[in-house]
CSV table of C-alpha atoms in Angstrom, one decimal:
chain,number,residue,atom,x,y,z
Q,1,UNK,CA,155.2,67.6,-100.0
Q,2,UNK,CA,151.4,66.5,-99.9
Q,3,UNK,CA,149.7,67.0,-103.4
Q,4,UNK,CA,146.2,68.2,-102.1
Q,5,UNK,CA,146.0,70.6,-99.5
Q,6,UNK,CA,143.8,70.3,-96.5
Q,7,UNK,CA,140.7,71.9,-96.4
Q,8,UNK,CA,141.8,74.6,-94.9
Q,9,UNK,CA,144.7,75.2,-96.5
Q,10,UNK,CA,143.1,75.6,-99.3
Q,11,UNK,CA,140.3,78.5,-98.0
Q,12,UNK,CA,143.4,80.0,-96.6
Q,13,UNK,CA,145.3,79.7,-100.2
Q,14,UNK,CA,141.9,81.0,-102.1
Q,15,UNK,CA,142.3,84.4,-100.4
Q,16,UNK,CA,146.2,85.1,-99.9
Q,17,UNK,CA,146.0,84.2,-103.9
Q,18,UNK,CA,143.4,86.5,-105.1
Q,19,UNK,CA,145.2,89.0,-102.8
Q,20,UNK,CA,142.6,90.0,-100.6
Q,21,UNK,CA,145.3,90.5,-97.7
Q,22,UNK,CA,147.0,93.9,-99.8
Q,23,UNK,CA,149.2,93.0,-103.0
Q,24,UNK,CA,152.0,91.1,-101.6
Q,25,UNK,CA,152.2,87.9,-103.3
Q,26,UNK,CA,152.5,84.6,-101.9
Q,27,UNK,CA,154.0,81.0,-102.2
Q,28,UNK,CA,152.1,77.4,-101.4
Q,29,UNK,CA,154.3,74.5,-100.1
Q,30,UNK,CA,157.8,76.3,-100.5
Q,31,UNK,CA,160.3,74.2,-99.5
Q,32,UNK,CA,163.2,76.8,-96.9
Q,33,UNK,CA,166.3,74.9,-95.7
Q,34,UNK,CA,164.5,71.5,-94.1
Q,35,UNK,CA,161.0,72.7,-94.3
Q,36,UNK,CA,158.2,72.6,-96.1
Q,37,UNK,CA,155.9,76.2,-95.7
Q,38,UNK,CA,152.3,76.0,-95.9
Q,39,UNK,CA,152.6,79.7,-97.7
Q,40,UNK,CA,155.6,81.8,-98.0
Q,41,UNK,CA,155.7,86.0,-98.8
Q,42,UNK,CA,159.1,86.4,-100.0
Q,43,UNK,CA,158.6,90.1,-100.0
Q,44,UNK,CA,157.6,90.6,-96.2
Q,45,UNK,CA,159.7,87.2,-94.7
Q,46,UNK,CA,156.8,85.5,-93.9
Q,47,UNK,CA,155.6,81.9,-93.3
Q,48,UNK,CA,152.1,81.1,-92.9
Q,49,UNK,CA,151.2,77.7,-91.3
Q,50,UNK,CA,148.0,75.4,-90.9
Q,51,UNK,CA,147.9,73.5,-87.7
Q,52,UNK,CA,146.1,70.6,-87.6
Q,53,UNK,CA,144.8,68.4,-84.7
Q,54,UNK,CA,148.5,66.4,-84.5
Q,55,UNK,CA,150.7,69.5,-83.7
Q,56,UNK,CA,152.6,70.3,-80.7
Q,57,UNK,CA,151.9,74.3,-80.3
Q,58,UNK,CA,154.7,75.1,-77.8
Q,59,UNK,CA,157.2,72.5,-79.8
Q,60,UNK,CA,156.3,74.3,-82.8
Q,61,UNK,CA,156.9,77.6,-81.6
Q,62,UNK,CA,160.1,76.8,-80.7
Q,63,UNK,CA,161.0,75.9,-84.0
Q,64,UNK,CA,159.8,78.6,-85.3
Q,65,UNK,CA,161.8,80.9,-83.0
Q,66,UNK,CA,165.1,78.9,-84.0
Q,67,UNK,CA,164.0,79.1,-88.2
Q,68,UNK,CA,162.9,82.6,-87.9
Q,69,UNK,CA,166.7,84.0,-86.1
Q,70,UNK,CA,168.5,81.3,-88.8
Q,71,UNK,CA,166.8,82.6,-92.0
Q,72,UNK,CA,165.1,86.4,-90.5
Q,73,UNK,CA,161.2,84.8,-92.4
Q,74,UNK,CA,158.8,84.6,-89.3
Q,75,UNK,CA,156.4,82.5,-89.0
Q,76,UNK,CA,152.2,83.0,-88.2
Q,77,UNK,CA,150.6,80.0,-87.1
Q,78,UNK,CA,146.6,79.3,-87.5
Q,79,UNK,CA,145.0,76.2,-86.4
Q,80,UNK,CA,142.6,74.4,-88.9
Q,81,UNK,CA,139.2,76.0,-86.3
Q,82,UNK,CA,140.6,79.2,-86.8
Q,83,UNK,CA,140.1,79.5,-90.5
């Protein structure tokens, strides 16, 4: 787990933790079975993840498809240029 988040990780933190996206509350850097969430919403199964310039979009969709029918949390994506 990094100890500072990236830049944009941390705009994105700023407003999913002063709940301007409705009430639900949500988790930084929460560790589910061999990774490491950017943000996690327990109460909707979500995962919330900042791309940087070094991922693989279609690998990491994959993935995602394979986490999300093991453990039912789904998984949004966001490059760093879109926040």
């Amino acid at each position: 787990m990094r100890r500072e988040p990236t830049e944009p990780e941390r705009k994105l933190w700023m407003t999913l933790r002063d709940s301007r996206l409705g009430s639900h509350k949500f988790r930084r850097q929460k560790v589910v079975e061999n990774r490491i969430l950017d943000f996690f919403c327990p109460a909707k199964l979500l995962a919330v993840e900042v791309d940087g310039q070094t991922h693989d979009r279609e690998q990491d969709l994959k993935r995602d498809r394979l986490f999300e029918c093991s453990t039912g949390i789904a998984t949004v994506r966001f490059t760093n240029e879109d926040i």
